[in-house]
mmCIF file of N, CA and C in Angstrom:
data_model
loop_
_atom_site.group_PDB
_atom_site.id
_atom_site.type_symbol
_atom_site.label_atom_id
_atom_site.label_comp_id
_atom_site.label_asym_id
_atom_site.label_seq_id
_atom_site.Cartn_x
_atom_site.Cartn_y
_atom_site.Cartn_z
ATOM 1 N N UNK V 1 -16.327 25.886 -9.562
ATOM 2 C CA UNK V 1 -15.398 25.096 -8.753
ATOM 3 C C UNK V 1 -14.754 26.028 -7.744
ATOM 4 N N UNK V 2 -14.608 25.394 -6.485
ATOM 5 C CA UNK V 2 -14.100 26.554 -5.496
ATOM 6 C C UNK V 2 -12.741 25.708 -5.334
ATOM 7 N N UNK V 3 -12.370 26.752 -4.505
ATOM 8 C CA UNK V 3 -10.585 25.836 -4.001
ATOM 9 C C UNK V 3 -10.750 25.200 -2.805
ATOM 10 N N UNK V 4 -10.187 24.174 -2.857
ATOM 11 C CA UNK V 4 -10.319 22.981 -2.245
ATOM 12 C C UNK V 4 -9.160 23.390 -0.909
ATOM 13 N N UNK V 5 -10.255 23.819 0.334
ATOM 14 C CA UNK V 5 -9.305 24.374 1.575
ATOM 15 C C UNK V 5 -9.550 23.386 2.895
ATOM 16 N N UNK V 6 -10.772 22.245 2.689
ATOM 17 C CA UNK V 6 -10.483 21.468 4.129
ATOM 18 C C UNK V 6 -9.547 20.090 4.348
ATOM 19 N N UNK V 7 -10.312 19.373 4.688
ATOM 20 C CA UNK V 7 -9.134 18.169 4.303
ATOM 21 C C UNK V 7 -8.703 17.725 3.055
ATOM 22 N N UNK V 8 -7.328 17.540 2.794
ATOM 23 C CA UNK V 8 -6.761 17.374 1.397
ATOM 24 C C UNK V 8 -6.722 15.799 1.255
ATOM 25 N N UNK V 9 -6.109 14.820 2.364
ATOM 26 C CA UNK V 9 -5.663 13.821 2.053
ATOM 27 C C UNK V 9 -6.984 12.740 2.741
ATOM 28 N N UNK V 10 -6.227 11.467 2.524
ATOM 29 C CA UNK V 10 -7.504 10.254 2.888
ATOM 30 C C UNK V 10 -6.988 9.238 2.784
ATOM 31 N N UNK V 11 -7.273 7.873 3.040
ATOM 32 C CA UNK V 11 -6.691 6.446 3.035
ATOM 33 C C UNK V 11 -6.255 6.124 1.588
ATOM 34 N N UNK V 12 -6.659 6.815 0.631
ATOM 35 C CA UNK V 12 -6.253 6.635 -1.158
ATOM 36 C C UNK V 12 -5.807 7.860 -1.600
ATOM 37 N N UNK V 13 -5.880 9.165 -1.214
ATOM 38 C CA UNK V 13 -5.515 10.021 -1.450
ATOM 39 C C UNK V 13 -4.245 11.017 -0.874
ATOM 40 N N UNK V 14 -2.930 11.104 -1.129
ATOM 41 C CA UNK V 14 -1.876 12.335 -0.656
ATOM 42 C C UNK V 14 -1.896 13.357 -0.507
ATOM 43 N N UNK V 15 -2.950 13.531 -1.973
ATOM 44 C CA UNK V 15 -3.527 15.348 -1.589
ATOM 45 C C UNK V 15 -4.726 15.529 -2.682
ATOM 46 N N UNK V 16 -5.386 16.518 -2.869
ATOM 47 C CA UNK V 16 -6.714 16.722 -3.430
ATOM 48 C C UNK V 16 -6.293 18.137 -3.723
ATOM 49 N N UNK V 17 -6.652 18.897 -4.981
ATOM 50 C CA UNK V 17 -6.288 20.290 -4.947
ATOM 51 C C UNK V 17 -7.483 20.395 -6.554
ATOM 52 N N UNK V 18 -7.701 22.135 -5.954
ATOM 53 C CA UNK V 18 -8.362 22.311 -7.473
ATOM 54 C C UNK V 18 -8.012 23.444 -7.867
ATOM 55 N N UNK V 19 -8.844 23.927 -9.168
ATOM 56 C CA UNK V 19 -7.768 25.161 -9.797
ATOM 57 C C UNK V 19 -9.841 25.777 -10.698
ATOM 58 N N UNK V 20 -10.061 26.895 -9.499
ATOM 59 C CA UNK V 20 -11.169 27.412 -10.650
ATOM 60 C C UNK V 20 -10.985 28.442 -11.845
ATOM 61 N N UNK V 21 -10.264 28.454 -12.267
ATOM 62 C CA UNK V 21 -9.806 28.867 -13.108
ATOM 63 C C UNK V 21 -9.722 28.271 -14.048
ATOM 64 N N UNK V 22 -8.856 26.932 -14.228
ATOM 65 C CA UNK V 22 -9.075 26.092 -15.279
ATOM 66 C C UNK V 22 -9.901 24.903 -15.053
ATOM 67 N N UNK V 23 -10.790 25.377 -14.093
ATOM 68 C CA UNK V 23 -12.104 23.790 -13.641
ATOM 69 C C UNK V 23 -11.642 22.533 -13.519
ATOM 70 N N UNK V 24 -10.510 22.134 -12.779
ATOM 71 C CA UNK V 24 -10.227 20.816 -12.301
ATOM 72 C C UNK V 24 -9.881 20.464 -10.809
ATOM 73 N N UNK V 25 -10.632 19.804 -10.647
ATOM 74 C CA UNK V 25 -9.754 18.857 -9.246
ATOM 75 C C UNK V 25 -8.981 18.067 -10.104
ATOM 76 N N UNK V 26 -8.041 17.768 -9.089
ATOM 77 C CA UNK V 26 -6.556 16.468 -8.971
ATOM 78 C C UNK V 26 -6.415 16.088 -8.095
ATOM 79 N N UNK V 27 -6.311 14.944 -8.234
ATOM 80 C CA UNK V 27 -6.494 13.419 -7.010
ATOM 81 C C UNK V 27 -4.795 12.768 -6.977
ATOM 82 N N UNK V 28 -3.891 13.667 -6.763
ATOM 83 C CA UNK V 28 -2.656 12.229 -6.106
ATOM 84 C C UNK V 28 -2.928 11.388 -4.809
ATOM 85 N N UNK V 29 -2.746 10.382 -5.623
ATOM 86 C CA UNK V 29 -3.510 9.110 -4.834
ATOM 87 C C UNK V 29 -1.651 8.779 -3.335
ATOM 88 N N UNK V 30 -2.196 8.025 -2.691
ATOM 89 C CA UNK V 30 -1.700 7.980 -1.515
ATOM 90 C C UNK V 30 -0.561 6.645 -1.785
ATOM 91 N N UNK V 31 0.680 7.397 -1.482
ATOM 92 C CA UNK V 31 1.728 6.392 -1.750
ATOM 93 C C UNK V 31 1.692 4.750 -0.829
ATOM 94 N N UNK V 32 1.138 4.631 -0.385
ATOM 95 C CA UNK V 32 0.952 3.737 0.807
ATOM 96 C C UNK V 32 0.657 2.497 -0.461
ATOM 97 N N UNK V 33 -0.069 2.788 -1.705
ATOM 98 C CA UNK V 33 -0.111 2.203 -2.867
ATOM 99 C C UNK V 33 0.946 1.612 -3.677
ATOM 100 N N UNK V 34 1.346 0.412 -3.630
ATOM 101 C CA UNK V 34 2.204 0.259 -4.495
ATOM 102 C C UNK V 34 2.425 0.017 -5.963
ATOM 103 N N UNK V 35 0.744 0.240 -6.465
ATOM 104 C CA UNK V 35 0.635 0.577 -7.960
ATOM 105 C C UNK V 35 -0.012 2.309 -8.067
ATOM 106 N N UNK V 36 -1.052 2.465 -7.525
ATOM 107 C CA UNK V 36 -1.039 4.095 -7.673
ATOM 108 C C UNK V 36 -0.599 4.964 -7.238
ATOM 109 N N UNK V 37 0.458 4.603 -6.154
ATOM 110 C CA UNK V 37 1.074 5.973 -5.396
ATOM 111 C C UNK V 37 1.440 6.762 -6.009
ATOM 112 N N UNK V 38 1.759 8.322 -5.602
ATOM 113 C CA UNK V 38 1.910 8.800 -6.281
ATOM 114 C C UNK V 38 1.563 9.544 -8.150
ATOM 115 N N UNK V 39 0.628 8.566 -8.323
ATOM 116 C CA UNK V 39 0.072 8.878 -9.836
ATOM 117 C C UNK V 39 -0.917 9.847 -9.576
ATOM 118 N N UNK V 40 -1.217 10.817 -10.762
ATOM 119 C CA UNK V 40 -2.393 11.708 -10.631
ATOM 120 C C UNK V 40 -3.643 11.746 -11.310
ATOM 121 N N UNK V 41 -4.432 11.881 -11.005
ATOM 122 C CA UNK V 41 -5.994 11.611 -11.416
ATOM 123 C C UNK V 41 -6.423 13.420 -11.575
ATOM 124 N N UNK V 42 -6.636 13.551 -12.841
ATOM 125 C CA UNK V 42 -7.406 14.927 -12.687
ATOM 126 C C UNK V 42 -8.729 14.873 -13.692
ATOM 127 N N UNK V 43 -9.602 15.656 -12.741
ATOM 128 C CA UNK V 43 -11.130 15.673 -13.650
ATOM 129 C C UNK V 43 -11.162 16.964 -13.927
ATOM 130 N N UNK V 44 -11.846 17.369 -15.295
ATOM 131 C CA UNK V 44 -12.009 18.387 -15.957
ATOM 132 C C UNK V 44 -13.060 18.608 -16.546
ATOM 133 N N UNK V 45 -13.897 20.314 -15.797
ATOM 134 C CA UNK V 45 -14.992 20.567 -16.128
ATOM 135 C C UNK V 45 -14.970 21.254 -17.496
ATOM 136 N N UNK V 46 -15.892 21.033 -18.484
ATOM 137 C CA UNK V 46 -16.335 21.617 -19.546
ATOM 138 C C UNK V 46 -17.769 22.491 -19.423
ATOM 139 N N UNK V 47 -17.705 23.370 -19.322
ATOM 140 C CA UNK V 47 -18.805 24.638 -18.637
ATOM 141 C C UNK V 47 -19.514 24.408 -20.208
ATOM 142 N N UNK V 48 -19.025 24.223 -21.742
ATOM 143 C CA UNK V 48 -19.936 24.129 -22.851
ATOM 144 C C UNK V 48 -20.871 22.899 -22.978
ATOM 145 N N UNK V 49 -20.573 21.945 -22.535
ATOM 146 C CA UNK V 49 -21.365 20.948 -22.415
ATOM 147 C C UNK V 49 -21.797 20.613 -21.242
ATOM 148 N N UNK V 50 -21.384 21.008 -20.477
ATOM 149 C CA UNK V 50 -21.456 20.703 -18.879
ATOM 150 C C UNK V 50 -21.084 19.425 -18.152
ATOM 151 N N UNK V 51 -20.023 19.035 -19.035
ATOM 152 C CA UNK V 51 -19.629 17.710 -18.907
ATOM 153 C C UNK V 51 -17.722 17.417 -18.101
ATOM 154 N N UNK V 52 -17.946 16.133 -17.335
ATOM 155 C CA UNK V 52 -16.726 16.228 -16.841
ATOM 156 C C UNK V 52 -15.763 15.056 -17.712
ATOM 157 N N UNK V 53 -14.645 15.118 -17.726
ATOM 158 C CA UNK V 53 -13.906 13.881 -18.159
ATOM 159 C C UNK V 53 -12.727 13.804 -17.376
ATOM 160 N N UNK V 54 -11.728 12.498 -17.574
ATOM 161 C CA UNK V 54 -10.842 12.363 -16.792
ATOM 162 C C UNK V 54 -9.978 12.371 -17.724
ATOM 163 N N UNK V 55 -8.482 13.344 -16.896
ATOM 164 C CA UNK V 55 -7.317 13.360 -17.805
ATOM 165 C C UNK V 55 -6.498 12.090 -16.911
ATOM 166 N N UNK V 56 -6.293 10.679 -17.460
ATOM 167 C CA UNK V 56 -5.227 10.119 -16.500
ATOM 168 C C UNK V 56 -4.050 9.669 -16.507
ATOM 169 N N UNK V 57 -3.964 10.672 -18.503
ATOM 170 C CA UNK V 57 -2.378 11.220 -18.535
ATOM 171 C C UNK V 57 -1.465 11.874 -18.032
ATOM 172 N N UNK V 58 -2.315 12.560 -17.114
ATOM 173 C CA UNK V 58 -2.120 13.993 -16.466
ATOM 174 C C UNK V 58 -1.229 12.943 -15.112
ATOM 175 N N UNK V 59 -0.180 13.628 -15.033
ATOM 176 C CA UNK V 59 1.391 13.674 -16.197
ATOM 177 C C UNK V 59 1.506 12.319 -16.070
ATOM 178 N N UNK V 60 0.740 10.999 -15.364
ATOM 179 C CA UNK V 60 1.180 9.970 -15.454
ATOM 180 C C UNK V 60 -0.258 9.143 -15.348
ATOM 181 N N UNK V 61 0.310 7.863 -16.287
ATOM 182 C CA UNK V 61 -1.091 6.794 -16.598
ATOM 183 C C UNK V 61 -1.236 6.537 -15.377
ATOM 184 N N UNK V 62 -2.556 5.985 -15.331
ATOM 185 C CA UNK V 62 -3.011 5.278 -14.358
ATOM 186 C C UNK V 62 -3.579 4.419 -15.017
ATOM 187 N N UNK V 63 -3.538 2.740 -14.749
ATOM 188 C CA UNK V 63 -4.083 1.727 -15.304
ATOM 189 C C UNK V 63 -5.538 1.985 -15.234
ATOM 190 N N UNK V 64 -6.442 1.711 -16.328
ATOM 191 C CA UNK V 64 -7.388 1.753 -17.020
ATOM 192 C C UNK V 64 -8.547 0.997 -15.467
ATOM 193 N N UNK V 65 -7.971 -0.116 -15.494
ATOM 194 C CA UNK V 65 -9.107 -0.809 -14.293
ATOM 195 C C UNK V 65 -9.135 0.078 -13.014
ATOM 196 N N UNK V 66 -8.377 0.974 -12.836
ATOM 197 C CA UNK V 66 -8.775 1.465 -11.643
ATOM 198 C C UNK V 66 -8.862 2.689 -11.364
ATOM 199 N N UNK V 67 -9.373 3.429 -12.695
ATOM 200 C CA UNK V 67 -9.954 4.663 -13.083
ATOM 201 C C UNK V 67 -11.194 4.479 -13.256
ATOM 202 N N UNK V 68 -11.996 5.490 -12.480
ATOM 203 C CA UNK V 68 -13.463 5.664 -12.413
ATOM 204 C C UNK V 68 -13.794 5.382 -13.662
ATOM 205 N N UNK V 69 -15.344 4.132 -13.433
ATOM 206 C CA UNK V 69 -15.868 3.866 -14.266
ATOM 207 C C UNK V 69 -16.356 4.523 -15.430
ATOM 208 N N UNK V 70 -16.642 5.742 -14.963
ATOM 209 C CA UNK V 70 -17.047 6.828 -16.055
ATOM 210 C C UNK V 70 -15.596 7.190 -17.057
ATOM 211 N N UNK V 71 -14.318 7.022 -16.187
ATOM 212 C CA UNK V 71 -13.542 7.531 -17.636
ATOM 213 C C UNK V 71 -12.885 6.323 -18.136
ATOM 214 N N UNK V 72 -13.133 5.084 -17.914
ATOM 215 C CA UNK V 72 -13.112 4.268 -18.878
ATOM 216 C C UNK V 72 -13.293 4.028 -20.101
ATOM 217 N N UNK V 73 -12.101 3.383 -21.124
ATOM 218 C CA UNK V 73 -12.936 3.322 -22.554
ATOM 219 C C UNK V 73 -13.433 2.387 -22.883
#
């Protein structure tokens, strides 16, 4: 994972940032939202399995329907 240095933000997104060190991007979604603004979306690489998952506790829920299909339960 490299660090995330060109455009940060987007029509759903406030900012985009990653950390290679502990293998995650984080997605704060774009306040313009009046259910996800502000909430954070972070994905996390596992280099032992080679697998990603979504934290979307990370520090605040995000309702289930509008978290990528993959981290759905």
């Amino acid at each position: 994972i490299d660090v995330v240095t060109d455009k940060t933000s987007g029509k759903y997104t406030a900012s985009l940032e990653s950390n290679p060190d502990e293998l995650y991007f984080e997605a704060t979604m774009s306040r313009e939202d009046s259910v996800l603004g502000g909430k954070i979306l972070r994905l996390i690489y596992h280099p032992d399995t080679k697998m990603w998952t979504c934290s979307e506790d990370y520090p605040n829920k995000i309702p289930q329907k509008f978290l990528p299909s993959t981290c759905r339960e």
